[in-house]
mmCIF file of N, CA and C in Angstrom:
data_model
loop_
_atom_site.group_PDB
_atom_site.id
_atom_site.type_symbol
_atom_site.label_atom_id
_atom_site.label_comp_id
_atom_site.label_asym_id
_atom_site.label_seq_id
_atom_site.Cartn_x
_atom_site.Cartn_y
_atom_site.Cartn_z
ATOM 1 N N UNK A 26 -9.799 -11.089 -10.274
ATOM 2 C CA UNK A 26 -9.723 -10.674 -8.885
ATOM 3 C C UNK A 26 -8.774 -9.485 -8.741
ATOM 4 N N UNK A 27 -8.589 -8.590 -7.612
ATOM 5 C CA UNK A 27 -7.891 -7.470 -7.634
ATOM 6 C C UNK A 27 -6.779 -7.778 -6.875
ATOM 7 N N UNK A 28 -5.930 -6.630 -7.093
ATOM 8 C CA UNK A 28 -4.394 -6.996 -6.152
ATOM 9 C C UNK A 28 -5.152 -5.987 -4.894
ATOM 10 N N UNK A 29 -4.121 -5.512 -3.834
ATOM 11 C CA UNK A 29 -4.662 -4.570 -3.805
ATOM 12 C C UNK A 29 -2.675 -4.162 -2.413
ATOM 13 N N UNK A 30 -3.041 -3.272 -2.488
ATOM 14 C CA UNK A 30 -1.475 -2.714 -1.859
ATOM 15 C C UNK A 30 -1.646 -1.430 -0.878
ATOM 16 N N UNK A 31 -0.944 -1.710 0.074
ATOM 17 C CA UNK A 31 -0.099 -0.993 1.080
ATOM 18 C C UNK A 31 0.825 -0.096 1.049
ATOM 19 N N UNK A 32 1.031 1.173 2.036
ATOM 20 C CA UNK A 32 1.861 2.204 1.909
ATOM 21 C C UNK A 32 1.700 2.115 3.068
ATOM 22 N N UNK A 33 2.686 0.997 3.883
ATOM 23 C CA UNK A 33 2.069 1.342 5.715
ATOM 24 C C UNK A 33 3.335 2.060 6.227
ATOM 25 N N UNK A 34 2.685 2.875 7.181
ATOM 26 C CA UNK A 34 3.330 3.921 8.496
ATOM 27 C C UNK A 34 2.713 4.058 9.536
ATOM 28 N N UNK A 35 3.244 4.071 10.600
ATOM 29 C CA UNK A 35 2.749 3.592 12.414
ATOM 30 C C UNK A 35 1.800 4.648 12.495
ATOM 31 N N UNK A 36 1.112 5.697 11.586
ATOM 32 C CA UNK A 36 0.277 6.991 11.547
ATOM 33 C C UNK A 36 -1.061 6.613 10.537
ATOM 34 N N UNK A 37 -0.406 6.138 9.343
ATOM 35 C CA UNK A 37 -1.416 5.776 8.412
ATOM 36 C C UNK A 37 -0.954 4.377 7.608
ATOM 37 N N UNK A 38 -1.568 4.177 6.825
ATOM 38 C CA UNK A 38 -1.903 3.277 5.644
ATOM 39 C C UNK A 38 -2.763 3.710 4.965
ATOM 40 N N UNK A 39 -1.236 4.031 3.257
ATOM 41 C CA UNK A 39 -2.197 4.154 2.554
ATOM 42 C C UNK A 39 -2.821 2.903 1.611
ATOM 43 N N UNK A 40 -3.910 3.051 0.738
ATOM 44 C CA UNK A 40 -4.333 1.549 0.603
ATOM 45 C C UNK A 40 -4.645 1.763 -1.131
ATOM 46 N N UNK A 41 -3.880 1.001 -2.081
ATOM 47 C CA UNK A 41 -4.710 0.866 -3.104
ATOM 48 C C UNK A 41 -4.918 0.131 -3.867
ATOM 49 N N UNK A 42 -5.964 -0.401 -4.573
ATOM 50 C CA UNK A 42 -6.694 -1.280 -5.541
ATOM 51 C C UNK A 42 -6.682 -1.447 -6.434
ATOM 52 N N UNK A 43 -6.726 -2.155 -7.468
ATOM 53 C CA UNK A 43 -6.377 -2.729 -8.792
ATOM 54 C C UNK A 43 -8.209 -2.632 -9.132
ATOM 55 N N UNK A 44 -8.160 -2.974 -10.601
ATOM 56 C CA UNK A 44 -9.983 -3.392 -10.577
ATOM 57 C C UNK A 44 -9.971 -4.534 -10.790
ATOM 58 N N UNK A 45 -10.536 -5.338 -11.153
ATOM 59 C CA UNK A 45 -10.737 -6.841 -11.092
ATOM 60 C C UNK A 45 -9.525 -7.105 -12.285
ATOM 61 N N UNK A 46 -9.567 -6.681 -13.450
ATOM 62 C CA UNK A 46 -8.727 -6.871 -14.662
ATOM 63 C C UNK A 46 -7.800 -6.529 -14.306
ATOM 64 N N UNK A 47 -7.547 -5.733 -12.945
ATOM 65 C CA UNK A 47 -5.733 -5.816 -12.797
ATOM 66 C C UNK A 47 -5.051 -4.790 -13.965
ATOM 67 N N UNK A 48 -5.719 -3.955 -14.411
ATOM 68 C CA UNK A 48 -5.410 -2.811 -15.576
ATOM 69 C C UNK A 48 -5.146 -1.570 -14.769
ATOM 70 N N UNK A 49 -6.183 -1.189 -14.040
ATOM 71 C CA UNK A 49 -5.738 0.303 -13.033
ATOM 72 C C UNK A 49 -5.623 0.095 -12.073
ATOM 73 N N UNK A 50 -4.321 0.925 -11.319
ATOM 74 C CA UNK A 50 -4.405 1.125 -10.119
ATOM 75 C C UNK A 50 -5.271 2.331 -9.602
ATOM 76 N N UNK A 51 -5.871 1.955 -8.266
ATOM 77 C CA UNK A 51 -6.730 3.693 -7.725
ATOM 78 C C UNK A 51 -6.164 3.295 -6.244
ATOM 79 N N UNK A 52 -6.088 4.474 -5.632
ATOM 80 C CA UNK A 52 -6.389 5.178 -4.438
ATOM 81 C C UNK A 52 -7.309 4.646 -3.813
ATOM 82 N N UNK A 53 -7.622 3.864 -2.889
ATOM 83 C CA UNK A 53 -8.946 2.953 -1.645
ATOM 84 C C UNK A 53 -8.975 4.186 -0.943
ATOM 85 N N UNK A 54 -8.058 3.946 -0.123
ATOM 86 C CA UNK A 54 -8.448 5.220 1.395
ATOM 87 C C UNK A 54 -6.790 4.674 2.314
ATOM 88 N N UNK A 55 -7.639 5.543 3.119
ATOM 89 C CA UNK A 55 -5.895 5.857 4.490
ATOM 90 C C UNK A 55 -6.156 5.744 5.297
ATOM 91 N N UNK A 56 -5.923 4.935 6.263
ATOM 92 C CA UNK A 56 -6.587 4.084 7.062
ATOM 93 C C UNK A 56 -5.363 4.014 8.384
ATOM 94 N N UNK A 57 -6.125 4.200 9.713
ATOM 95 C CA UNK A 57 -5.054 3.984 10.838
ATOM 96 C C UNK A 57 -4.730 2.797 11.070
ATOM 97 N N UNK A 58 -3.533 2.552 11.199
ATOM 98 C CA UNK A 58 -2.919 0.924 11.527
ATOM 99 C C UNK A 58 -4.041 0.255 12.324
ATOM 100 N N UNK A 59 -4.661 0.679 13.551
ATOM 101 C CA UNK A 59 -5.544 -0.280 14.281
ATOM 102 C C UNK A 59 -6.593 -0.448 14.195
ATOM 103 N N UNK A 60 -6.989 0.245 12.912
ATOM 104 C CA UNK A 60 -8.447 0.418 12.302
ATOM 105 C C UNK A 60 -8.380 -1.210 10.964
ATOM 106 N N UNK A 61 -7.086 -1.073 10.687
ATOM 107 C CA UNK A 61 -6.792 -1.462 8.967
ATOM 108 C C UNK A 61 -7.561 -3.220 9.302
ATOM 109 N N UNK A 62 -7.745 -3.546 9.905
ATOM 110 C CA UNK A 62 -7.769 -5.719 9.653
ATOM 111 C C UNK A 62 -9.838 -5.449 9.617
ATOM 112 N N UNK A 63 -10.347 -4.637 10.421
ATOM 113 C CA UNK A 63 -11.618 -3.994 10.441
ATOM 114 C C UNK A 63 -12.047 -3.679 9.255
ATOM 115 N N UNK A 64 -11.410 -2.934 8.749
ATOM 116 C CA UNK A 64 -11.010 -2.339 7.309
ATOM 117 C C UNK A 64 -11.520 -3.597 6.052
ATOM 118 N N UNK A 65 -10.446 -4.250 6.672
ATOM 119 C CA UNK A 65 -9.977 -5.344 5.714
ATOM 120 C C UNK A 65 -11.063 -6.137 5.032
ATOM 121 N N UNK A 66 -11.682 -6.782 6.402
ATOM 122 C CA UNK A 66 -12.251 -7.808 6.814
ATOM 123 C C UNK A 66 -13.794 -7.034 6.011
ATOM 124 N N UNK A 67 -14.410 -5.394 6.105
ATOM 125 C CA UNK A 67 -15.344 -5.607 5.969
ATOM 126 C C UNK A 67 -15.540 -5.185 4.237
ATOM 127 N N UNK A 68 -14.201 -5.104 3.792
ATOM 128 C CA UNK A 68 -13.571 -4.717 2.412
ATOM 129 C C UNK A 68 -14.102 -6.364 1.641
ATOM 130 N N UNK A 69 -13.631 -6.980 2.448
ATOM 131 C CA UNK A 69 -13.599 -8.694 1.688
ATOM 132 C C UNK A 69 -14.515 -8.796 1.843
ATOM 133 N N UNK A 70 -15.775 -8.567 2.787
ATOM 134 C CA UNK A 70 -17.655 -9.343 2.398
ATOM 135 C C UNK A 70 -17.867 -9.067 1.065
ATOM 136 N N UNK A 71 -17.110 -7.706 0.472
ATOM 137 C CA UNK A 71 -17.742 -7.840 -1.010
ATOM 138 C C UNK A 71 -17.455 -8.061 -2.038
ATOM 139 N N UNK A 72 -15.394 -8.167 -1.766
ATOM 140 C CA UNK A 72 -14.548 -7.792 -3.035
ATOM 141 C C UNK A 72 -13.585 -9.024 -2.851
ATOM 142 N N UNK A 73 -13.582 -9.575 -3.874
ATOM 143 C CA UNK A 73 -12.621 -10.259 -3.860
ATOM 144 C C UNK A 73 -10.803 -9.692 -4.341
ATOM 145 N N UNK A 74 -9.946 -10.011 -3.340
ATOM 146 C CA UNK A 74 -8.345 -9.818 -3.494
ATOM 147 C C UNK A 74 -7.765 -11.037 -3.501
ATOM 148 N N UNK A 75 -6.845 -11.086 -4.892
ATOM 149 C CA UNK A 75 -6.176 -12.292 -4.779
ATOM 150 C C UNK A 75 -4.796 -12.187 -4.405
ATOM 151 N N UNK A 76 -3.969 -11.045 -3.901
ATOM 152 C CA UNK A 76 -2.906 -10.753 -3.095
ATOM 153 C C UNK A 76 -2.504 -9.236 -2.591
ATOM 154 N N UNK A 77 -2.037 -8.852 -1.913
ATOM 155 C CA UNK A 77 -1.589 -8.230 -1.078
ATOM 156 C C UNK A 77 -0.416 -7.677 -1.332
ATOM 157 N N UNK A 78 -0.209 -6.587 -1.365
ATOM 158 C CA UNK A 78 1.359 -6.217 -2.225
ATOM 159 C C UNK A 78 1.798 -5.202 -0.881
ATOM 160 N N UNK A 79 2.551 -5.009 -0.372
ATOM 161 C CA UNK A 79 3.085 -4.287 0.977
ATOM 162 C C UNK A 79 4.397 -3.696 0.436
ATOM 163 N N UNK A 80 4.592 -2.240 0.859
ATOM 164 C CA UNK A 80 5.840 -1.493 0.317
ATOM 165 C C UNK A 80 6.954 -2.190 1.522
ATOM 166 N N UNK A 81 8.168 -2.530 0.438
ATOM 167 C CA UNK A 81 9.295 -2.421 1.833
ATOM 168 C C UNK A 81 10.069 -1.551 1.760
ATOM 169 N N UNK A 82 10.298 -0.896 2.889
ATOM 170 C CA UNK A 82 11.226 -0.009 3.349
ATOM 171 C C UNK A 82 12.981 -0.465 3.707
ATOM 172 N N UNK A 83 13.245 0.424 2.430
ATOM 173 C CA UNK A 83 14.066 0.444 2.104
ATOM 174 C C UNK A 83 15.735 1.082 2.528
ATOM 175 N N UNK A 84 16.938 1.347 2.563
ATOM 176 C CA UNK A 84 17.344 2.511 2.212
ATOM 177 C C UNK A 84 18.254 2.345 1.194
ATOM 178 N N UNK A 85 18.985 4.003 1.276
ATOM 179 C CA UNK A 85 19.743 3.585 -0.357
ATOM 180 C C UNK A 85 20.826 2.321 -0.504
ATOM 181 N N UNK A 86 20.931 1.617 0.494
ATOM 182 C CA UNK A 86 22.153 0.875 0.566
ATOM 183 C C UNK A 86 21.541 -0.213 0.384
ATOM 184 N N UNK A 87 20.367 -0.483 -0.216
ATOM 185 C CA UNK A 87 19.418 -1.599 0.137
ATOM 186 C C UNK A 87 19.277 -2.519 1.710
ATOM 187 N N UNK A 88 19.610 -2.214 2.653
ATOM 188 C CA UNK A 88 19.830 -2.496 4.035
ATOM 189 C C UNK A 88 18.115 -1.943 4.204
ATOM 190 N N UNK A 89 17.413 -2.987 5.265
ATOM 191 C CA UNK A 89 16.247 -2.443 5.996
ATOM 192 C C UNK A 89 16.132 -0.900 6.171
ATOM 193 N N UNK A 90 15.230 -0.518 6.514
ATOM 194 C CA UNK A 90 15.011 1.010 7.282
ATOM 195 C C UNK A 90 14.483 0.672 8.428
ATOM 196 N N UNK A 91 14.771 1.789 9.553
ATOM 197 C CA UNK A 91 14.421 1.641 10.724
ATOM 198 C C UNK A 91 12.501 1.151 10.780
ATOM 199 N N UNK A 92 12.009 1.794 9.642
ATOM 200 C CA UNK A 92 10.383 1.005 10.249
ATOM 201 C C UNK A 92 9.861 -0.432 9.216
ATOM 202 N N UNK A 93 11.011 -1.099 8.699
ATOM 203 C CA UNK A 93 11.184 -2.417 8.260
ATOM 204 C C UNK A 93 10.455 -3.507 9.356
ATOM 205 N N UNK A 94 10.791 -3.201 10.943
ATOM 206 C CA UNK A 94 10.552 -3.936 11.955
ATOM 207 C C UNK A 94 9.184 -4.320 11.815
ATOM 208 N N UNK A 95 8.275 -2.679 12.123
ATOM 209 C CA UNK A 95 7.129 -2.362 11.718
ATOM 210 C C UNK A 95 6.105 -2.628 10.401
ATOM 211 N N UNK A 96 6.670 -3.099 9.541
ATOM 212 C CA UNK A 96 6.175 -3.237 8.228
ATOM 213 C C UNK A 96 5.991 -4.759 8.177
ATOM 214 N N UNK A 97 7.158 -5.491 8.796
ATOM 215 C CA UNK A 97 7.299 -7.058 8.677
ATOM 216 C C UNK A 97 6.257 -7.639 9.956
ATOM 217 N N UNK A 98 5.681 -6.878 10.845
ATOM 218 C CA UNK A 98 4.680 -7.124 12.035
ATOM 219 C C UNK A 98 3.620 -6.808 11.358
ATOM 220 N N UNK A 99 3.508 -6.017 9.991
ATOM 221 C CA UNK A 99 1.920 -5.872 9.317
ATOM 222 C C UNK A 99 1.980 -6.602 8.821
ATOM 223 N N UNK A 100 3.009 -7.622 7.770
ATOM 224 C CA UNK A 100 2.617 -7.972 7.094
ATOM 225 C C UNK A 100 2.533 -9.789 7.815
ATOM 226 N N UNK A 101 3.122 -10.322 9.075
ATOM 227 C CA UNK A 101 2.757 -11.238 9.676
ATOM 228 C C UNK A 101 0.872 -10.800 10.058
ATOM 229 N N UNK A 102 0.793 -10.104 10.977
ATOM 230 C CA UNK A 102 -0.853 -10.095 11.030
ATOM 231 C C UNK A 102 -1.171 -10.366 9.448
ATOM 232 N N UNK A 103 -0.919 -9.318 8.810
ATOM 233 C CA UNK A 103 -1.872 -9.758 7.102
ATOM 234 C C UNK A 103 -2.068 -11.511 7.046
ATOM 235 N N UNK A 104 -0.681 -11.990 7.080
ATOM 236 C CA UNK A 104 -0.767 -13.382 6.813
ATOM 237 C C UNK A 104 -1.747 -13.840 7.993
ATOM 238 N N UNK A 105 -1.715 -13.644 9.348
ATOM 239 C CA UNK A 105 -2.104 -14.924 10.023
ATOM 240 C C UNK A 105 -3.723 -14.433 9.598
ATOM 241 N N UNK A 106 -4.395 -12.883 9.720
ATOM 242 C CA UNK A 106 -5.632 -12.862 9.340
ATOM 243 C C UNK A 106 -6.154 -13.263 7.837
ATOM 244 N N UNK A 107 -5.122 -13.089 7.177
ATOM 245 C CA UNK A 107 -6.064 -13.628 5.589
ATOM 246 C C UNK A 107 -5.220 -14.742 5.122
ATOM 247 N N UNK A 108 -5.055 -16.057 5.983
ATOM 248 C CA UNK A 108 -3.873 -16.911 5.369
ATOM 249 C C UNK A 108 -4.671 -17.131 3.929
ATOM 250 N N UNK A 109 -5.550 -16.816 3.282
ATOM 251 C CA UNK A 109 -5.993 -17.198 1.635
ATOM 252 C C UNK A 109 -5.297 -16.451 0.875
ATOM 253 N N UNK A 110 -4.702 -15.210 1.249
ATOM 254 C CA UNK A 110 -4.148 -14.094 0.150
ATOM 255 C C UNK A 110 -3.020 -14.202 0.590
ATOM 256 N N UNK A 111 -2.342 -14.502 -0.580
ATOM 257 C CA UNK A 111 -0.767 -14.535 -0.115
ATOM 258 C C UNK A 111 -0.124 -12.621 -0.260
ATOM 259 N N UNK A 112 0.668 -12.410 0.630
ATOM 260 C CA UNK A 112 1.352 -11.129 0.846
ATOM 261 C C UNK A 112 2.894 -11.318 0.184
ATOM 262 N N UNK A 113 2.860 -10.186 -1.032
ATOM 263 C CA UNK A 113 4.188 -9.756 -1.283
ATOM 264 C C UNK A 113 4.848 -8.678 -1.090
ATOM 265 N N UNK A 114 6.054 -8.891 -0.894
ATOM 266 C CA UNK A 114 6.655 -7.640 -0.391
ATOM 267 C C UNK A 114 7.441 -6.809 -1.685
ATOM 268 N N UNK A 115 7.643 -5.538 -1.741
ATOM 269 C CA UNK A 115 8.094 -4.828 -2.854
ATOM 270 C C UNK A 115 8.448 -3.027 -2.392
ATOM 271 N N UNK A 116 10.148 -2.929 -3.269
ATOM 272 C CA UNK A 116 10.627 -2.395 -2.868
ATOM 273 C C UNK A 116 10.186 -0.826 -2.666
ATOM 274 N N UNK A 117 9.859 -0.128 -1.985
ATOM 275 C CA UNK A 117 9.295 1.198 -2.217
ATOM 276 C C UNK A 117 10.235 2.251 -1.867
ATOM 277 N N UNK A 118 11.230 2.244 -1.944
ATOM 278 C CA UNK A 118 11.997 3.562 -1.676
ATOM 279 C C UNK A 118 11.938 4.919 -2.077
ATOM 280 N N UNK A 119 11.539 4.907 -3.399
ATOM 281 C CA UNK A 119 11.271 6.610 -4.040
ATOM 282 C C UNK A 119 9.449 6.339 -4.115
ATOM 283 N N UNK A 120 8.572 5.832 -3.561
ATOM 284 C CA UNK A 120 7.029 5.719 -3.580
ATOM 285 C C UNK A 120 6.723 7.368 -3.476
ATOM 286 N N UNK A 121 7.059 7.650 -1.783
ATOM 287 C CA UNK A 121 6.774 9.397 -1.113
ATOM 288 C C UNK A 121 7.030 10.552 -2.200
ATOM 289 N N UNK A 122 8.755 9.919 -2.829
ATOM 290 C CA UNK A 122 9.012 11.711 -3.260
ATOM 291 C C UNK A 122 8.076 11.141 -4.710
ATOM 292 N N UNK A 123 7.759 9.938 -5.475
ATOM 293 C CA UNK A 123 7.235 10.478 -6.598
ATOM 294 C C UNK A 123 5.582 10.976 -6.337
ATOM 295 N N UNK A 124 5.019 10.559 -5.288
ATOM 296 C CA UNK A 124 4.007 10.914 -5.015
ATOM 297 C C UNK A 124 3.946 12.109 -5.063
ATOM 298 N N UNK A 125 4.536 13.100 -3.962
ATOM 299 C CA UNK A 125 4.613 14.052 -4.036
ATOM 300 C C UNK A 125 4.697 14.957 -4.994
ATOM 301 N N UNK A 126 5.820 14.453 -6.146
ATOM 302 C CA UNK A 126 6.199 15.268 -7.300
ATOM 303 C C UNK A 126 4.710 15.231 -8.274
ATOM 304 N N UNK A 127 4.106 13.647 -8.025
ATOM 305 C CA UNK A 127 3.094 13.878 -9.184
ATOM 306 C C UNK A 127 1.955 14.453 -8.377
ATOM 307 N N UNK A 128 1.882 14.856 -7.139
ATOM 308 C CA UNK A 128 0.602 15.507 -6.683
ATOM 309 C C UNK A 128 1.114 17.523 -7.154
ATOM 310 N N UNK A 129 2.797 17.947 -7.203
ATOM 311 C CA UNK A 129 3.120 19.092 -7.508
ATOM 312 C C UNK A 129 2.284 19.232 -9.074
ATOM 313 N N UNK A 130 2.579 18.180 -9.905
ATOM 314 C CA UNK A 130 2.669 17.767 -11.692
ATOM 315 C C UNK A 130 0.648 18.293 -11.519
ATOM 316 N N UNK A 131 0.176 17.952 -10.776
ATOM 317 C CA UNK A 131 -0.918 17.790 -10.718
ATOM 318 C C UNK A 131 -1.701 19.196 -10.900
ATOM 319 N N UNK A 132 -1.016 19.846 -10.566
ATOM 320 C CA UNK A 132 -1.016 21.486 -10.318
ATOM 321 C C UNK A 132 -1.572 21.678 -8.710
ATOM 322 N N UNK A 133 -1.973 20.692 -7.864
ATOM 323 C CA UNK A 133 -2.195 20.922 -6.581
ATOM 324 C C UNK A 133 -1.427 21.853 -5.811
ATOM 325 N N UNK A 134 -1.680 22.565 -4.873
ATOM 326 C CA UNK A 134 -1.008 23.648 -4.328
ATOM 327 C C UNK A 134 -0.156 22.704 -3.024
ATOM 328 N N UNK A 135 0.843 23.702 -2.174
ATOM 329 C CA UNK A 135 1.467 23.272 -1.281
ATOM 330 C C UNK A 135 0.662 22.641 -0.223
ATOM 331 N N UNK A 136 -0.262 22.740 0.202
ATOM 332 C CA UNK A 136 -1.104 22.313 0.980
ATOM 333 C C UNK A 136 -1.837 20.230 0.496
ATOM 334 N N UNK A 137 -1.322 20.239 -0.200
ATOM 335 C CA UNK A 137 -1.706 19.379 -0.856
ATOM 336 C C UNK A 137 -0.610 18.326 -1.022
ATOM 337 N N UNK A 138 0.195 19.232 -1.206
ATOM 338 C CA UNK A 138 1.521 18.228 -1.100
ATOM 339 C C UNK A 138 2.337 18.087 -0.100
ATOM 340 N N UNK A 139 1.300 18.364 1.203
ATOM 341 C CA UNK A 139 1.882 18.296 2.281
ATOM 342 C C UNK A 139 0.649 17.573 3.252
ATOM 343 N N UNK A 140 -0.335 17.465 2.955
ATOM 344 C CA UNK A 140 -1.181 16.248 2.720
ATOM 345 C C UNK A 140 -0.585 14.753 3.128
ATOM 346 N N UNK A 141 -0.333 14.088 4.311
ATOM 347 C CA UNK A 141 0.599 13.051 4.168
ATOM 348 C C UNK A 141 -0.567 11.813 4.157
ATOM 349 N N UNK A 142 -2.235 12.204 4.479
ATOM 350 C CA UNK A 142 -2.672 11.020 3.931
ATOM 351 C C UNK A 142 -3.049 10.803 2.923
ATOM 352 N N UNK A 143 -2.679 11.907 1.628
ATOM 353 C CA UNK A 143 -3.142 12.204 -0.008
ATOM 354 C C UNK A 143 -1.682 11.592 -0.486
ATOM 355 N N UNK A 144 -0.478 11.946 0.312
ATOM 356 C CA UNK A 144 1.218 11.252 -0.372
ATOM 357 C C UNK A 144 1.035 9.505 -0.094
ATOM 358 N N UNK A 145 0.522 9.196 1.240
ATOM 359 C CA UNK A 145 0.851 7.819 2.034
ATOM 360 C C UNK A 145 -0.551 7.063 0.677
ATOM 361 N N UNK A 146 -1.600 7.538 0.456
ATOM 362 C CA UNK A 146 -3.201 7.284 -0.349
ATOM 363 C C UNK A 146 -1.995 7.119 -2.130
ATOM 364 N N UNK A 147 -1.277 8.046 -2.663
ATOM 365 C CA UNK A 147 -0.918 7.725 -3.630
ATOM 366 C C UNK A 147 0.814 6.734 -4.102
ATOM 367 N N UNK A 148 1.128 7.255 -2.690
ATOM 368 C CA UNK A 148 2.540 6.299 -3.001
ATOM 369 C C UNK A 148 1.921 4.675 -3.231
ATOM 370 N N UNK A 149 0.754 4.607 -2.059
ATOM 371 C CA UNK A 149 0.373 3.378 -2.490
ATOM 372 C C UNK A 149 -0.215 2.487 -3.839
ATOM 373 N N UNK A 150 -0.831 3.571 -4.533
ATOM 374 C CA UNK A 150 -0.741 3.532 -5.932
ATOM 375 C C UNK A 150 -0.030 3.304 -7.023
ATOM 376 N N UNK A 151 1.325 4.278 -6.563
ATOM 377 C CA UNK A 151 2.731 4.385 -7.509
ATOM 378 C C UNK A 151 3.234 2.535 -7.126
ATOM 379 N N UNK A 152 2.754 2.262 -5.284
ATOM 380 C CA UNK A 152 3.771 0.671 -5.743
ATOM 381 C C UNK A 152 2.993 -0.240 -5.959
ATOM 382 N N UNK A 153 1.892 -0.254 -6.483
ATOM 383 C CA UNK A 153 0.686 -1.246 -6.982
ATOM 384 C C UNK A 153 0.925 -1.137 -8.665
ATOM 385 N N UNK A 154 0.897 0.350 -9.154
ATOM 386 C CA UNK A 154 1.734 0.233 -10.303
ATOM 387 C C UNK A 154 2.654 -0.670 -10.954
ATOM 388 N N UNK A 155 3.880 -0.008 -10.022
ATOM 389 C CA UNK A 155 4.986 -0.921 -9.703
ATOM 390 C C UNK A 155 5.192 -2.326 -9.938
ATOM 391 N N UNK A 156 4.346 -2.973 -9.042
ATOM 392 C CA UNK A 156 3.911 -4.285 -8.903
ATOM 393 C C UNK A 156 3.377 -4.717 -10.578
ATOM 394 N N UNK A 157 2.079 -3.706 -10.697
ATOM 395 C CA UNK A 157 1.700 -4.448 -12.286
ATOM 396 C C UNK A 157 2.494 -4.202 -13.542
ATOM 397 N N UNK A 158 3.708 -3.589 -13.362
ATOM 398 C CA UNK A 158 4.261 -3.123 -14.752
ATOM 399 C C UNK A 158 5.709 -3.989 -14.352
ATOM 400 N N UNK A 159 5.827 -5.295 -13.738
ATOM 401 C CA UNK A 159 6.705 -6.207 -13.300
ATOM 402 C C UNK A 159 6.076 -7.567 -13.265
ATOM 403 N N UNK A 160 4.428 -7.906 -13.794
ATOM 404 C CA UNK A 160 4.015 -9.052 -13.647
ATOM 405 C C UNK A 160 3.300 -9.408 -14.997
ATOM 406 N N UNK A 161 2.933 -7.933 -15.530
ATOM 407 C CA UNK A 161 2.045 -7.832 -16.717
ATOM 408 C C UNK A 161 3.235 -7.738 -18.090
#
């Protein structure tokens, strides 16, 4: 079954997927907060997810960040709509700048790395990573 993970912000969500073997992470899509359970819901008629990985926002002091509030209200809806998939939370503090750096690494131009639903689409990647190089 796949993991599949979150990069949420009150603008977007980015979203990404494991493959069934749980070996790669990819890039899903970026999705508006009031679009995402729509999303979700018509994601699951075909695919099975056996959890939910959600970035937490962090700061350097390890103390919440101001959109912690916001992140812990996605991830209650997550629970009450999919009580089958359990939701974990995981730390994402440097997700944005490595995104960014590996969309620069990429040879992509400035336009690209300023792209915030191509940074929000891969940070979510970098913490699905994350997630599998801490379980595997």
């Amino acid at each position: 079954m796949r993991v599949m993970a979150f990069d949420y912000g009150t603008k977007r969500i980015g979203i990404a997927i494991t493959d069934p073997l749980q070996i790669i992470a990819t890039g899903l899509d970026t999705i508006h907060p009031l679009k995402i359970i729509d999303y979700l819901k018509k994601y699951l008629q075909t695919e099975q997810v056996e959890r939910f990985i959600v970035g937490e926002p962090k700061q350097m002091d390890n103390t919440p960040s101001q959109s912690a509030i916001h992140v812990k209200g996605f991830v209650n809806l997550l629970s009450k709509t999919f009580p089958q998939i359990p939701v974990e939370m995981l730390d994402e503090r440097f997700t944005s700048k490595m995104a960014s750096a590996t969309i620069a690494q990429s040879g992509m131009g400035k336009k690209a790395r300023q792209n915030k639903a191509l940074v929000d689409n891969i940070s979510a990647v970098i913490l699905l990573q994350s997630w599998m190089s801490k379980t595997h």
